mmCIF file with all atom_site columns, C-alpha atoms in Angstrom:
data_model
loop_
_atom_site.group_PDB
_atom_site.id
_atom_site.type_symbol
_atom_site.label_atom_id
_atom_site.label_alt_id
_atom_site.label_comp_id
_atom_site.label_asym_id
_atom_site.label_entity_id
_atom_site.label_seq_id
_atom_site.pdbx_PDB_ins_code
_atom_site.Cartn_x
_atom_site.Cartn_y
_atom_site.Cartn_z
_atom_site.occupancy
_atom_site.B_iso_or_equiv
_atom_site.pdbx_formal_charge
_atom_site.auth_seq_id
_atom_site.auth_comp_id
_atom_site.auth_asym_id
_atom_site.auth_atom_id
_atom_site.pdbx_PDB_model_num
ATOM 1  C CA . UNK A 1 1  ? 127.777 181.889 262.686 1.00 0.00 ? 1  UNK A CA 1
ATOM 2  C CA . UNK A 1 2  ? 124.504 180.767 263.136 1.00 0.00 ? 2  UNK A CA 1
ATOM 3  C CA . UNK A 1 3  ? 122.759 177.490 262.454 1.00 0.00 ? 3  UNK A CA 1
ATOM 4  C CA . UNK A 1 4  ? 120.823 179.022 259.348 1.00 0.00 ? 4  UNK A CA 1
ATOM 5  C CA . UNK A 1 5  ? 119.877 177.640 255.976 1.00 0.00 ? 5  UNK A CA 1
ATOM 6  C CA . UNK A 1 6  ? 122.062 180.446 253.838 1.00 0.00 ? 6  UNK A CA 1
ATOM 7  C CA . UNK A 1 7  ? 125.495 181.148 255.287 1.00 0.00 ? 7  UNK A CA 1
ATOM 8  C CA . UNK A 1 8  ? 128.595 182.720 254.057 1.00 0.00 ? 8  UNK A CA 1
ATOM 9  C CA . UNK A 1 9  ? 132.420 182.083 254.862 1.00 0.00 ? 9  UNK A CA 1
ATOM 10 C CA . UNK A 1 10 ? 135.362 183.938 254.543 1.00 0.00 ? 10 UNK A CA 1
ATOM 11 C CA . UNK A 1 11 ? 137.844 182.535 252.396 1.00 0.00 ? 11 UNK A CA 1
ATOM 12 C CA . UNK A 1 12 ? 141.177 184.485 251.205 1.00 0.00 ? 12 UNK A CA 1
ATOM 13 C CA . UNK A 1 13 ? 139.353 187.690 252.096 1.00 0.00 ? 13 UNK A CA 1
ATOM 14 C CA . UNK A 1 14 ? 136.309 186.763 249.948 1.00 0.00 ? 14 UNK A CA 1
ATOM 15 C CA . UNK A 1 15 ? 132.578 186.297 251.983 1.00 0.00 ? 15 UNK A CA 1
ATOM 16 C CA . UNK A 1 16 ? 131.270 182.848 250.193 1.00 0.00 ? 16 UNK A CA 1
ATOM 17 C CA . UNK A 1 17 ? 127.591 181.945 250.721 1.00 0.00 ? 17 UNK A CA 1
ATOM 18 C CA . UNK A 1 18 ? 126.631 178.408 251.085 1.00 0.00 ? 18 UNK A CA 1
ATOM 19 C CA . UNK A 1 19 ? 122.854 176.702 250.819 1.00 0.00 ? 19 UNK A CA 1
ATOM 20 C CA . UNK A 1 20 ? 122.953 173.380 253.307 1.00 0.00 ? 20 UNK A CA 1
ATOM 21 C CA . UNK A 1 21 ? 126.868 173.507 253.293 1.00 0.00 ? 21 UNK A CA 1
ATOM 22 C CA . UNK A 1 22 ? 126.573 173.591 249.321 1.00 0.00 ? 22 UNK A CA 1
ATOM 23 C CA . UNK A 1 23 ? 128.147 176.244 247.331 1.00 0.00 ? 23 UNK A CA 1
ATOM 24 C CA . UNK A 1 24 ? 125.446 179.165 246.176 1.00 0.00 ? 24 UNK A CA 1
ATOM 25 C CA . UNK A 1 25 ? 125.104 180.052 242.861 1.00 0.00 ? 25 UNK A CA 1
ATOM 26 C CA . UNK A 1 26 ? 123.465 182.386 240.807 1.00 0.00 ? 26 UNK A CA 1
ATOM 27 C CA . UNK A 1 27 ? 121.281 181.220 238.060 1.00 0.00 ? 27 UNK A CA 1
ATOM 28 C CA . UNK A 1 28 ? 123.824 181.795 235.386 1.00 0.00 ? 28 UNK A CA 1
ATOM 29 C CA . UNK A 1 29 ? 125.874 179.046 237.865 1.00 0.00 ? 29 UNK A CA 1
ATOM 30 C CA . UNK A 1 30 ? 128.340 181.460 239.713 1.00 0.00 ? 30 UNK A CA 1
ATOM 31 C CA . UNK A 1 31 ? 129.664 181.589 243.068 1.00 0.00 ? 31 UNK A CA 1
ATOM 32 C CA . UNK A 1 32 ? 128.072 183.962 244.551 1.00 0.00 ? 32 UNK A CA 1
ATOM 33 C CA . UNK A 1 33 ? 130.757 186.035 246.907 1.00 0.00 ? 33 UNK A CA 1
ATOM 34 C CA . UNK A 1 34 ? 131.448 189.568 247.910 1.00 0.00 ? 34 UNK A CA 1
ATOM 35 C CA . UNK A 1 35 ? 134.375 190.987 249.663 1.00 0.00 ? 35 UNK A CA 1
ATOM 36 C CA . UNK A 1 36 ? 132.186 193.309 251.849 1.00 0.00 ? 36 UNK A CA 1
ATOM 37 C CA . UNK A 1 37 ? 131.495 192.218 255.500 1.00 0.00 ? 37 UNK A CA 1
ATOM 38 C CA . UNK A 1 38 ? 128.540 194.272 255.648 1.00 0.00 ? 38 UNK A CA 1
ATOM 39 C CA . UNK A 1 39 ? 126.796 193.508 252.182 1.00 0.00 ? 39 UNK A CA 1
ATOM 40 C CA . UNK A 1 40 ? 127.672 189.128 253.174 1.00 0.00 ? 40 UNK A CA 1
ATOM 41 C CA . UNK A 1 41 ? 125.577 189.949 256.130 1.00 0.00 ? 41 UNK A CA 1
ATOM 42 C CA . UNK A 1 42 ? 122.999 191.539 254.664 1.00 0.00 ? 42 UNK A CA 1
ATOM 43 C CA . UNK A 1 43 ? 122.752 189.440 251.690 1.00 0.00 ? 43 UNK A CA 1
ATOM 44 C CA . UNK A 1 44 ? 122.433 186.440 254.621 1.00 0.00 ? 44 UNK A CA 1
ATOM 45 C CA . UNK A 1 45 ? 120.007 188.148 255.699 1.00 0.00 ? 45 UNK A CA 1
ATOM 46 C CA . UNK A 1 46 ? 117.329 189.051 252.711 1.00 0.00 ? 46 UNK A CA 1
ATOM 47 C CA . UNK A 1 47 ? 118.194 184.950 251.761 1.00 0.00 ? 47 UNK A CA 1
ATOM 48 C CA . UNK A 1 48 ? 116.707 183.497 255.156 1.00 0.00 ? 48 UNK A CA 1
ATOM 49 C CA . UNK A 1 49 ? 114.182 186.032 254.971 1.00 0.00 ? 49 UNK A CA 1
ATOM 50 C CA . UNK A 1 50 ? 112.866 186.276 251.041 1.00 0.00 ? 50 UNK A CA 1
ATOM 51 C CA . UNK A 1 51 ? 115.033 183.209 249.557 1.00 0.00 ? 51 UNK A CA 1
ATOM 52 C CA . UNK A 1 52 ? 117.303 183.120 246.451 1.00 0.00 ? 52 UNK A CA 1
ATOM 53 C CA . UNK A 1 53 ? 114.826 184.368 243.949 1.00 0.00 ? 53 UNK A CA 1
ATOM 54 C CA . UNK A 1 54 ? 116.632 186.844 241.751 1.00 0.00 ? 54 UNK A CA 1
ATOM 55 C CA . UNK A 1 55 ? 113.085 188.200 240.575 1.00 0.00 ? 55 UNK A CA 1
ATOM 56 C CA . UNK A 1 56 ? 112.022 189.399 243.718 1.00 0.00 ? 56 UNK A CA 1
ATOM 57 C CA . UNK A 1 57 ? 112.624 193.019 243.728 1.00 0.00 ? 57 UNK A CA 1
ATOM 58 C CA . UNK A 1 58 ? 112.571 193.466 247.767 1.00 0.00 ? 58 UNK A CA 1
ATOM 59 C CA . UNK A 1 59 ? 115.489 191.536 247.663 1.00 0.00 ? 59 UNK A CA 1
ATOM 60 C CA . UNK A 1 60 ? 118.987 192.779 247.597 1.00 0.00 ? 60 UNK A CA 1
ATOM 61 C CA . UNK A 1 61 ? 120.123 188.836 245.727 1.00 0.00 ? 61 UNK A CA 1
ATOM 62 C CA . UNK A 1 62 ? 117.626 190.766 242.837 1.00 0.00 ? 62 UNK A CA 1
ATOM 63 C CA . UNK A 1 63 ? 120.438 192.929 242.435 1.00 0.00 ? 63 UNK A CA 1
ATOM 64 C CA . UNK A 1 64 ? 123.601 191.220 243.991 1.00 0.00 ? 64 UNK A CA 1
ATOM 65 C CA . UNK A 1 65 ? 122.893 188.338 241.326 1.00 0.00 ? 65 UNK A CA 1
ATOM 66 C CA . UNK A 1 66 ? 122.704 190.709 238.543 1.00 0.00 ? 66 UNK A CA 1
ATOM 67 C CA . UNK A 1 67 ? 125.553 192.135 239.147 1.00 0.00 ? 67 UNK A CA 1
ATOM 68 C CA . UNK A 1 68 ? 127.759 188.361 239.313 1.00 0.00 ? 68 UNK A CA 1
ATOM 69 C CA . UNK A 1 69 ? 126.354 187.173 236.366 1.00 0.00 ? 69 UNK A CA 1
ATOM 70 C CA . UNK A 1 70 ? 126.408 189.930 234.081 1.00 0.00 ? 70 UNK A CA 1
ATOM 71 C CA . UNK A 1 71 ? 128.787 192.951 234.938 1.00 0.00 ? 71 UNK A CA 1
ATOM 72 C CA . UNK A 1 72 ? 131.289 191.419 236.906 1.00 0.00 ? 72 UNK A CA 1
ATOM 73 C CA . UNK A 1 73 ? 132.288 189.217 233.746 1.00 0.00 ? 73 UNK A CA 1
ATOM 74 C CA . UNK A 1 74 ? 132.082 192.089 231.661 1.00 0.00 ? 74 UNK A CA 1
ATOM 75 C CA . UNK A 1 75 ? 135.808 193.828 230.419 1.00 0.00 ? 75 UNK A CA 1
ATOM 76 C CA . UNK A 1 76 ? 135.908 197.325 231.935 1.00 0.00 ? 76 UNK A CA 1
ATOM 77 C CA . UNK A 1 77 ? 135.715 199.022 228.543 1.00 0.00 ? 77 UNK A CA 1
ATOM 78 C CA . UNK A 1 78 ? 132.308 197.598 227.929 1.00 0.00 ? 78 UNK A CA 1
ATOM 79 C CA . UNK A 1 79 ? 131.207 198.342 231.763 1.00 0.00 ? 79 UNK A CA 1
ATOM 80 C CA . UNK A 1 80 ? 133.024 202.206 231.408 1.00 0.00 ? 80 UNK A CA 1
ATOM 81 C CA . UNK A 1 81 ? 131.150 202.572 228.000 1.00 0.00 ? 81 UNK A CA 1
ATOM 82 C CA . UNK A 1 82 ? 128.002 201.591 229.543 1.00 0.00 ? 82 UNK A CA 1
ATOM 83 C CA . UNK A 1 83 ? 128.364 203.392 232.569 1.00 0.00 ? 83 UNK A CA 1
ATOM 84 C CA . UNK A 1 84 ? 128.911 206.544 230.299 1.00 0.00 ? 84 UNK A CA 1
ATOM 85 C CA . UNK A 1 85 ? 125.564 205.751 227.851 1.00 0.00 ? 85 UNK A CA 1
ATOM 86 C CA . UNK A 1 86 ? 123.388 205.343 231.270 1.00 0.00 ? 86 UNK A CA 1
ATOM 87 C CA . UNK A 1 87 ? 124.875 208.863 232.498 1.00 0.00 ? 87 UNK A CA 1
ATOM 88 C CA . UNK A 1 88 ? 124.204 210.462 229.001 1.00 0.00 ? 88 UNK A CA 1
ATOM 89 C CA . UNK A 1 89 ? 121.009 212.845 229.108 1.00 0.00 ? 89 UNK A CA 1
ATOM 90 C CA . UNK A 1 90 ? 120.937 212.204 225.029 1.00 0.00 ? 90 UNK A CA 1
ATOM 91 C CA . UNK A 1 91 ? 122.013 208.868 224.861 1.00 0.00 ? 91 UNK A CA 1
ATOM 92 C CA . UNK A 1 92 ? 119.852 207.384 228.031 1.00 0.00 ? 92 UNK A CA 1
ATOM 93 C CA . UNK A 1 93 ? 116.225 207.383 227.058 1.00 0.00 ? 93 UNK A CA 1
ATOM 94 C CA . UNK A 1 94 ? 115.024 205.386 230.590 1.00 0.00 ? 94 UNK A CA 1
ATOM 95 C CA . UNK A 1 95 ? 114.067 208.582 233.012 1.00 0.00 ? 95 UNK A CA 1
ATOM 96 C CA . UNK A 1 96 ? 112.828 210.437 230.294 1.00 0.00 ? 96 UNK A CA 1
ATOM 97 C CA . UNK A 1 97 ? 109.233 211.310 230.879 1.00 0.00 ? 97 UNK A CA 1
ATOM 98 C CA . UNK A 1 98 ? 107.092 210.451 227.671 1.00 0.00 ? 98 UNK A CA 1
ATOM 99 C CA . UNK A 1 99 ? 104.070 212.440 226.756 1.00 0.00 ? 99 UNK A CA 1
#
């Protein structure tokens, strides 16, 4: 890998990203990881080019962090019941168009 301020590691099958050979974490304090190849290089990537700042939306970490913090902790009911609400044309109000 190259000499780069954000890198990542495979450990057990799991991409780890590190910040100056420290562990990265989100802001809720979580590894962050991924067991995608392709999304650990990307996500190297968008952090040498945009940084770690979860609020910037032309960043994929804006997402990636999101998703560590708070559906990945979240039991699969909860997820599969939310999942199902964002789906639902009557019980999903965010595309509708307001008059």
């Amino acid at each position: 890998m190259q000499n780069s301020m954000y890198i990542f590691k495979k450990d057990d099958g799991i991409n780890k990203f590190y910040k100056n050979d420290q562990p990265l974490l989100t802001p809720m304090g979580r590894p962050v990881t991924t067991a995608f190849d392709a999304l650990a290089k990307r996500l190297k990537e968008h952090l040498n080019k945009y940084g770690e700042d979860p609020g910037d939306p032309v960043s994929i970490v804006a997402f990636h962090y999101a998703m560590i913090d708070f559906f990945a902790v979240m039991p699969r009911e909860e997820l599969e019941d939310n999942i199902r609400i964002g789906l639902s044309r009557e019980e999903d109000w965010t595309f509708s168009a307001y008059p």
